[in-house]
Structure formats: C-alpha cells, structure tokens
C-alpha cells in the first residue's frame, strides 16, 4: 500500500520506503548543512497556505526549486542555539531580489516623482550650470550639503534661487537617493498640492481630503517644490501653514524649494525658515538685479572676443591699422586685471564696442563679475523702475549699477539729453570716479561734446586712459559723416578743473 501525504507538503504520493526531502519526516545532512550555512531553516509545515501552491507552480513550470526553501519562498531564521525559530519567518534569499524590486516600485509610486525620477545626483554637475567661478563654488557647497542631507535627513533643507538654478534637481536627487536606499520620500509641487486638496472635496474624487492631507503632513521625508505665498488665497495660505506648522512641530524632515526671499514670507512661516537650529537655507543661485539688462545676452555681443577682432584690416592706411592695433593691445592688457578707466571713442563701426565686449567676455570666462550695458537702455530701465509693476526698486537697481565691480557703458552720449538723464549719468560717473571702480566707456562723441562735469572726470590722468580710434566703419569701410575730434593718438590728458 502506498500511503498518501497527509501533511499538506505536497499532493504527490511516495513509497513508505523512501520519503521525499520535503517531507517533515526527512532530515538529511544536506538539509542541515543548508540550514546552518545560511542561518535559516525550512518550515516543517511549508505546505500550508499559498506557499505550497507557489511551489507547485514552480514545479509545473519546470523551474528549478530553491534548495533552501524548497519553493516555499520563506524560511525560519535560526536561534543562537542553531535551532530554527518557528515563531518567525523571513523571505528566502531567492525571493529577496524580487521583493526589493516590488518594494522599490511601490516606493516610487508612493513618491509621486513620476518623470522627475530621472533627476539624480549622478546626472547633476557638482558645480552647476553657470560658467563663472563664484557661482560654481557656491553651487558646489550646496551640492555637498544636499548629499549629506540625503544620507541622513534631519530638519529642514531650503533651496533658494531663481528659476533654472538647479534647486528642483537637487531636491529630487535627495528624494531619489532615499528611494534607491529603500526608504520613502514624497514629492509634490505647492500648486499641485493645493489643486489636489481642492479637488478632494468633489464627490467623484478618488481620494479623500483627509487621506491626502494626512499623507503629506506625515510622510517621513517631504519634498515641497516652489513654495510661494504670493497671490495665494486665505484658504491656500491656511493649508500651507497647517502643513508646515505640523511638520515643524513634529520635527519631520522636509526639503523646500522657493524663489521667494525669506523676508517676504509672513512672520510665522518666515520665523520657521530662519530657525538656524532646525532649518538650513541654501542659496543655490542669485538673480542679479542687472541680469535682465545685460547686453551680453545678445548673441552678437556674446561672440565678440579678442580672438575674432580684426585689427589688421589690410585695406586701411598704415596709420589707421597701427592705431587699431594699439587699441587692441590696450583692451587686451586691461582685461586680465582691470584698474582705472579705459575710454574708447571714435566713429560708429570703428571697433570700440567689439573691444569693450571682448573685455567683458574675457572677464566672464575667468569667472569674474562684469556688467555690460548700452547707455540708452540703462536709462530706459531706470525709468521703468518707477512703475508699480516693476519687479525691482529704483534704489536697488541703481545701487547695483553704481557698485558693479567692472562696469562697461556702451554708446555713452547717444542718450536723449534731458536734465533727468544728465543728472543720473553724472551721479553714476561721479560715484565710480570717487570709488575708483574699474570702468570701460565707449562713445562716438568727442570729449568736448560731453557734459563738462562728466568729461572732466573721464580725462583725469590719475584714473583714466582715453584712446581715440581713427579707423573708419568696418561695415564696408565707408567714410563716416561724423568724425570724432582727434586728440593725441595715445592718451588725452586734461587737467581737472
């Protein structure tokens, strides 16, 4: 008679003379060695429940059965005595990879990152995207702070900077690092969060208001992108304050990105963001108040360098070629270490703007601050700061121009001659003159045609070098209708009145 297996370990039958290895009555040396070497043991009742079905499926599919768990998918850990602890189970190593993959998929879905899962530390430059050394050094410090926080998130980490500076990439890289470590993180933009909370009141909503808000409030690591209170309704402000107050009081790790200066938040939220014991504020990038006016953003000026300046112009007389070459060397010598003032004047198209832009582009390539602006544009923008819609105050903008480490004023004298314009230019020139700040000026007017208060400062030999370029317009080398008066070929010197 062939007895039937009554343990449930398998639906197969066996001979009473030979029990299979997965029988509870079988204890072979091979089985014991496996238990001790892996510190795990098979369950003597592994046939119970869905594990037996899983094992049968593997056998039916022709897969090789795991020699440790015999297809059950779980094992009992061993006690210190070496005996199996039947009160506990843990996944067999044959299942751990699959379980980890399923866990990562669950965490990724929970994280709400979506396509932002591609933003990691691996594809983020440690020095950022800006070319100047100051910005790269600042970004490198922030990058290291983000890496440290990602390994052990504690408190709040706030990334402040203008759009495109990399703050969202840093925040998402932290979240993705946590997910890859098998730990939860939840990302959401402030605008999306408020939209979802509003839609949760709809009877057709798939998620309840309380369910969503509790998830965001209590997630172990929250990434809150684009925090702003500007234009928010009272309800929106109340929800954001509830969220952030809860996470602050419960000391839950939070990453926040914003382009709003901290002083513009109200006292309650601003006070939390300025709490240095719990909150770290990282300035990822700074949008200069002058950035919107920087003429070097124009492609033509951006491509003007010393390398592509043609001072040989073989069609010119020798005197003009030598004069142009001298101007080239003056500009090239000034660029590495600007001191004092360098003033080029001459007819339109003689090359003075190219040389001024080449100085600016050289400084930028060295990571040094410089601001290049066409004077009529400068005055227009100063006027626009008085508008209620202006994003910057008059004082903030004008102070930025006056104190710029290297200022390049192109087409000086082309502006409309109004008392207001004359006064603003005088204030600018006089401040930089007294502060001895490096300045480059180009003009198609002679010094005699410029207001005396300004021209007297331009020709001070203790500070300024004035050079008249006598080459004609390079655009066809046509004779200009207006020639600048020619002082000495090298330097114009006048005594200050």
PDB file of C-alpha atoms in Angstrom, residues 299-464:
ATOM      1  CA  UNK A 299      24.336  86.738 -29.480  1.00  0.00           C
ATOM      2  CA  UNK A 300      26.337  89.308 -31.475  1.00  0.00           C
ATOM      3  CA  UNK A 301      27.939  90.818 -28.370  1.00  0.00           C
ATOM      4  CA  UNK A 302      28.413  87.441 -26.725  1.00  0.00           C
ATOM      5  CA  UNK A 303      30.533  86.324 -29.695  1.00  0.00           C
ATOM      6  CA  UNK A 304      32.821  89.375 -29.714  1.00  0.00           C
ATOM      7  CA  UNK A 305      36.224  88.251 -28.432  1.00  0.00           C
ATOM      8  CA  UNK A 306      39.859  89.222 -28.807  1.00  0.00           C
ATOM      9  CA  UNK A 307      40.385  86.164 -30.998  1.00  0.00           C
ATOM     10  CA  UNK A 308      37.976  87.339 -33.705  1.00  0.00           C
ATOM     11  CA  UNK A 309      38.850  91.040 -33.622  1.00  0.00           C
ATOM     12  CA  UNK A 310      40.442  92.016 -36.936  1.00  0.00           C
ATOM     13  CA  UNK A 311      42.918  94.788 -36.260  1.00  0.00           C
ATOM     14  CA  UNK A 312      44.928  94.133 -39.450  1.00  0.00           C
ATOM     15  CA  UNK A 313      42.287  95.328 -41.971  1.00  0.00           C
ATOM     16  CA  UNK A 314      44.713  95.404 -44.870  1.00  0.00           C
ATOM     17  CA  UNK A 315      42.569  97.818 -46.888  1.00  0.00           C
ATOM     18  CA  UNK A 316      43.259 100.588 -44.356  1.00  0.00           C
ATOM     19  CA  UNK A 317      46.173 103.022 -44.468  1.00  0.00           C
ATOM     20  CA  UNK A 318      49.140 102.109 -42.272  1.00  0.00           C
ATOM     21  CA  UNK A 319      48.368 104.827 -39.705  1.00  0.00           C
ATOM     22  CA  UNK A 320      44.823 103.510 -39.153  1.00  0.00           C
ATOM     23  CA  UNK A 321      45.998  99.892 -38.918  1.00  0.00           C
ATOM     24  CA  UNK A 322      48.611 100.827 -36.320  1.00  0.00           C
ATOM     25  CA  UNK A 323      46.016 102.831 -34.399  1.00  0.00           C
ATOM     26  CA  UNK A 324      43.608  99.891 -34.406  1.00  0.00           C
ATOM     27  CA  UNK A 325      46.342  97.500 -33.292  1.00  0.00           C
ATOM     28  CA  UNK A 326      47.242  99.851 -30.440  1.00  0.00           C
ATOM     29  CA  UNK A 327      43.586  99.922 -29.290  1.00  0.00           C
ATOM     30  CA  UNK A 328      43.528  96.126 -29.404  1.00  0.00           C
ATOM     31  CA  UNK A 329      46.588  95.827 -27.153  1.00  0.00           C
ATOM     32  CA  UNK A 330      45.215  98.391 -24.703  1.00  0.00           C
ATOM     33  CA  UNK A 331      41.992  96.398 -24.309  1.00  0.00           C
ATOM     34  CA  UNK A 332      43.773  93.054 -24.074  1.00  0.00           C
ATOM     35  CA  UNK A 333      46.160  94.360 -21.410  1.00  0.00           C
ATOM     36  CA  UNK A 334      43.270  95.863 -19.423  1.00  0.00           C
ATOM     37  CA  UNK A 335      41.129  92.684 -19.380  1.00  0.00           C
ATOM     38  CA  UNK A 336      43.203  90.410 -17.052  1.00  0.00           C
ATOM     39  CA  UNK A 337      43.391  92.968 -14.236  1.00  0.00           C
ATOM     40  CA  UNK A 338      41.115  95.979 -14.718  1.00  0.00           C
ATOM     41  CA  UNK A 339      42.300  99.114 -12.962  1.00  0.00           C
ATOM     42  CA  UNK A 340      41.110 102.643 -13.544  1.00  0.00           C
ATOM     43  CA  UNK A 341      39.082 103.664 -16.562  1.00  0.00           C
ATOM     44  CA  UNK A 342      39.555 102.808 -20.234  1.00  0.00           C
ATOM     45  CA  UNK A 343      37.669 105.027 -22.671  1.00  0.00           C
ATOM     46  CA  UNK A 344      37.376 104.389 -26.400  1.00  0.00           C
ATOM     47  CA  UNK A 345      35.841 106.956 -28.679  1.00  0.00           C
ATOM     48  CA  UNK A 346      35.533 107.020 -32.431  1.00  0.00           C
ATOM     49  CA  UNK A 347      33.005 106.742 -35.222  1.00  0.00           C
ATOM     50  CA  UNK A 348      30.302 104.091 -35.328  1.00  0.00           C
ATOM     51  CA  UNK A 349      31.708 100.772 -36.508  1.00  0.00           C
ATOM     52  CA  UNK A 350      35.344 101.531 -35.725  1.00  0.00           C
ATOM     53  CA  UNK A 351      35.607  98.530 -33.363  1.00  0.00           C
ATOM     54  CA  UNK A 352      35.258 100.164 -29.952  1.00  0.00           C
ATOM     55  CA  UNK A 353      32.156  98.142 -28.966  1.00  0.00           C
ATOM     56  CA  UNK A 354      33.862  94.919 -30.072  1.00  0.00           C
ATOM     57  CA  UNK A 355      36.854  95.649 -27.852  1.00  0.00           C
ATOM     58  CA  UNK A 356      34.633  96.562 -24.887  1.00  0.00           C
ATOM     59  CA  UNK A 357      32.593  93.372 -25.316  1.00  0.00           C
ATOM     60  CA  UNK A 358      35.801  91.336 -25.664  1.00  0.00           C
ATOM     61  CA  UNK A 359      36.924  92.658 -22.263  1.00  0.00           C
ATOM     62  CA  UNK A 360      33.585  91.672 -20.749  1.00  0.00           C
ATOM     63  CA  UNK A 361      33.596  88.202 -22.304  1.00  0.00           C
ATOM     64  CA  UNK A 362      37.176  87.648 -21.153  1.00  0.00           C
ATOM     65  CA  UNK A 363      36.214  88.504 -17.569  1.00  0.00           C
ATOM     66  CA  UNK A 364      33.192  86.214 -17.679  1.00  0.00           C
ATOM     67  CA  UNK A 365      35.350  83.361 -18.972  1.00  0.00           C
ATOM     68  CA  UNK A 366      37.574  83.891 -15.920  1.00  0.00           C
ATOM     69  CA  UNK A 367      34.554  83.693 -13.637  1.00  0.00           C
ATOM     70  CA  UNK A 368      34.736  87.383 -12.720  1.00  0.00           C
ATOM     71  CA  UNK A 369      31.728  89.707 -12.391  1.00  0.00           C
ATOM     72  CA  UNK A 370      31.153  92.292 -15.103  1.00  0.00           C
ATOM     73  CA  UNK A 371      28.154  94.218 -16.395  1.00  0.00           C
ATOM     74  CA  UNK A 372      27.887  95.459 -19.985  1.00  0.00           C
ATOM     75  CA  UNK A 373      25.054  97.842 -20.866  1.00  0.00           C
ATOM     76  CA  UNK A 374      24.112 100.242 -23.634  1.00  0.00           C
ATOM     77  CA  UNK A 375      23.548 103.629 -22.015  1.00  0.00           C
ATOM     78  CA  UNK A 376      20.140 104.449 -23.598  1.00  0.00           C
ATOM     79  CA  UNK A 377      18.878 101.034 -22.435  1.00  0.00           C
ATOM     80  CA  UNK A 378      20.191 101.734 -18.948  1.00  0.00           C
ATOM     81  CA  UNK A 379      18.235 104.965 -18.705  1.00  0.00           C
ATOM     82  CA  UNK A 380      15.067 103.339 -20.035  1.00  0.00           C
ATOM     83  CA  UNK A 381      15.251 100.678 -17.368  1.00  0.00           C
ATOM     84  CA  UNK A 382      15.896 103.217 -14.635  1.00  0.00           C
ATOM     85  CA  UNK A 383      12.700 104.981 -15.698  1.00  0.00           C
ATOM     86  CA  UNK A 384      10.752 101.693 -15.709  1.00  0.00           C
ATOM     87  CA  UNK A 385      11.614 101.007 -12.055  1.00  0.00           C
ATOM     88  CA  UNK A 386       9.153 103.755 -11.061  1.00  0.00           C
ATOM     89  CA  UNK A 387       6.294 101.657 -12.457  1.00  0.00           C
ATOM     90  CA  UNK A 388       4.099  99.845  -9.877  1.00  0.00           C
ATOM     91  CA  UNK A 389       4.565  96.676 -11.964  1.00  0.00           C
ATOM     92  CA  UNK A 390       8.371  96.778 -11.703  1.00  0.00           C
ATOM     93  CA  UNK A 391       9.969  93.740 -10.048  1.00  0.00           C
ATOM     94  CA  UNK A 392      12.844  95.807  -8.706  1.00  0.00           C
ATOM     95  CA  UNK A 393      13.040  99.132  -6.958  1.00  0.00           C
ATOM     96  CA  UNK A 394      14.844 102.123  -8.393  1.00  0.00           C
ATOM     97  CA  UNK A 395      17.281 102.234  -5.472  1.00  0.00           C
ATOM     98  CA  UNK A 396      18.146  98.547  -5.694  1.00  0.00           C
ATOM     99  CA  UNK A 397      18.817  98.739  -9.425  1.00  0.00           C
ATOM    100  CA  UNK A 398      20.785 101.985  -9.393  1.00  0.00           C
ATOM    101  CA  UNK A 399      22.924 100.858  -6.460  1.00  0.00           C
ATOM    102  CA  UNK A 400      23.719  97.631  -8.315  1.00  0.00           C
ATOM    103  CA  UNK A 401      24.931  99.608 -11.342  1.00  0.00           C
ATOM    104  CA  UNK A 402      26.985 102.057  -9.286  1.00  0.00           C
ATOM    105  CA  UNK A 403      28.757  99.359  -7.275  1.00  0.00           C
ATOM    106  CA  UNK A 404      29.351  96.782 -10.014  1.00  0.00           C
ATOM    107  CA  UNK A 405      32.989  95.542  -9.823  1.00  0.00           C
ATOM    108  CA  UNK A 406      33.502  96.210 -13.545  1.00  0.00           C
ATOM    109  CA  UNK A 407      31.007  98.343 -15.464  1.00  0.00           C
ATOM    110  CA  UNK A 408      31.077  98.740 -19.249  1.00  0.00           C
ATOM    111  CA  UNK A 409      28.987 101.609 -20.645  1.00  0.00           C
ATOM    112  CA  UNK A 410      28.482 101.366 -24.394  1.00  0.00           C
ATOM    113  CA  UNK A 411      27.383 104.259 -26.626  1.00  0.00           C
ATOM    114  CA  UNK A 412      27.775 106.924 -23.992  1.00  0.00           C
ATOM    115  CA  UNK A 413      26.312 110.214 -25.264  1.00  0.00           C
ATOM    116  CA  UNK A 414      23.721 108.571 -27.532  1.00  0.00           C
ATOM    117  CA  UNK A 415      21.032 109.012 -24.878  1.00  0.00           C
ATOM    118  CA  UNK A 416      18.385 111.691 -25.012  1.00  0.00           C
ATOM    119  CA  UNK A 417      19.749 114.834 -23.412  1.00  0.00           C
ATOM    120  CA  UNK A 418      17.222 115.584 -20.691  1.00  0.00           C
ATOM    121  CA  UNK A 419      18.051 117.129 -17.318  1.00  0.00           C
ATOM    122  CA  UNK A 420      16.991 113.901 -15.591  1.00  0.00           C
ATOM    123  CA  UNK A 421      19.213 111.726 -17.829  1.00  0.00           C
ATOM    124  CA  UNK A 422      22.187 114.066 -17.388  1.00  0.00           C
ATOM    125  CA  UNK A 423      21.765 114.014 -13.622  1.00  0.00           C
ATOM    126  CA  UNK A 424      21.546 110.196 -13.416  1.00  0.00           C
ATOM    127  CA  UNK A 425      24.647 109.735 -15.583  1.00  0.00           C
ATOM    128  CA  UNK A 426      26.547 112.296 -13.563  1.00  0.00           C
ATOM    129  CA  UNK A 427      25.619 110.534 -10.318  1.00  0.00           C
ATOM    130  CA  UNK A 428      26.792 107.210 -11.776  1.00  0.00           C
ATOM    131  CA  UNK A 429      30.059 108.558 -13.163  1.00  0.00           C
ATOM    132  CA  UNK A 430      30.832 110.602 -10.070  1.00  0.00           C
ATOM    133  CA  UNK A 431      30.233 107.657  -7.718  1.00  0.00           C
ATOM    134  CA  UNK A 432      32.519 105.346  -9.694  1.00  0.00           C
ATOM    135  CA  UNK A 433      35.108 108.104 -10.024  1.00  0.00           C
ATOM    136  CA  UNK A 434      35.232 108.688  -6.263  1.00  0.00           C
ATOM    137  CA  UNK A 435      35.198 104.951  -5.526  1.00  0.00           C
ATOM    138  CA  UNK A 436      37.911 104.317  -8.150  1.00  0.00           C
ATOM    139  CA  UNK A 437      35.900 101.440  -9.602  1.00  0.00           C
ATOM    140  CA  UNK A 438      37.102  99.941 -12.927  1.00  0.00           C
ATOM    141  CA  UNK A 439      35.025 101.220 -15.836  1.00  0.00           C
ATOM    142  CA  UNK A 440      35.093 100.956 -19.636  1.00  0.00           C
ATOM    143  CA  UNK A 441      33.271 103.578 -21.704  1.00  0.00           C
ATOM    144  CA  UNK A 442      32.709 103.781 -25.458  1.00  0.00           C
ATOM    145  CA  UNK A 443      31.393 106.865 -27.241  1.00  0.00           C
ATOM    146  CA  UNK A 444      31.187 108.242 -30.755  1.00  0.00           C
ATOM    147  CA  UNK A 445      31.370 111.775 -29.361  1.00  0.00           C
ATOM    148  CA  UNK A 446      34.494 113.731 -28.608  1.00  0.00           C
ATOM    149  CA  UNK A 447      35.157 114.753 -25.043  1.00  0.00           C
ATOM    150  CA  UNK A 448      34.297 118.355 -25.901  1.00  0.00           C
ATOM    151  CA  UNK A 449      30.786 117.229 -26.778  1.00  0.00           C
ATOM    152  CA  UNK A 450      30.184 115.544 -23.404  1.00  0.00           C
ATOM    153  CA  UNK A 451      28.917 117.441 -20.381  1.00  0.00           C
ATOM    154  CA  UNK A 452      31.915 119.071 -18.642  1.00  0.00           C
ATOM    155  CA  UNK A 453      31.094 117.610 -15.208  1.00  0.00           C
ATOM    156  CA  UNK A 454      31.452 114.142 -16.719  1.00  0.00           C
ATOM    157  CA  UNK A 455      34.217 114.710 -19.277  1.00  0.00           C
ATOM    158  CA  UNK A 456      36.493 116.274 -16.655  1.00  0.00           C
ATOM    159  CA  UNK A 457      36.399 113.030 -14.714  1.00  0.00           C
ATOM    160  CA  UNK A 458      36.917 110.952 -17.849  1.00  0.00           C
ATOM    161  CA  UNK A 459      40.216 112.646 -18.653  1.00  0.00           C
ATOM    162  CA  UNK A 460      41.754 112.651 -15.164  1.00  0.00           C
ATOM    163  CA  UNK A 461      45.198 111.091 -15.911  1.00  0.00           C
ATOM    164  CA  UNK A 462      45.386 109.638 -12.398  1.00  0.00           C
ATOM    165  CA  UNK A 463      42.500 107.320 -13.225  1.00  0.00           C
ATOM    166  CA  UNK A 464      41.603 107.332 -16.882  1.00  0.00           C
TER     167      UNK A 464
END
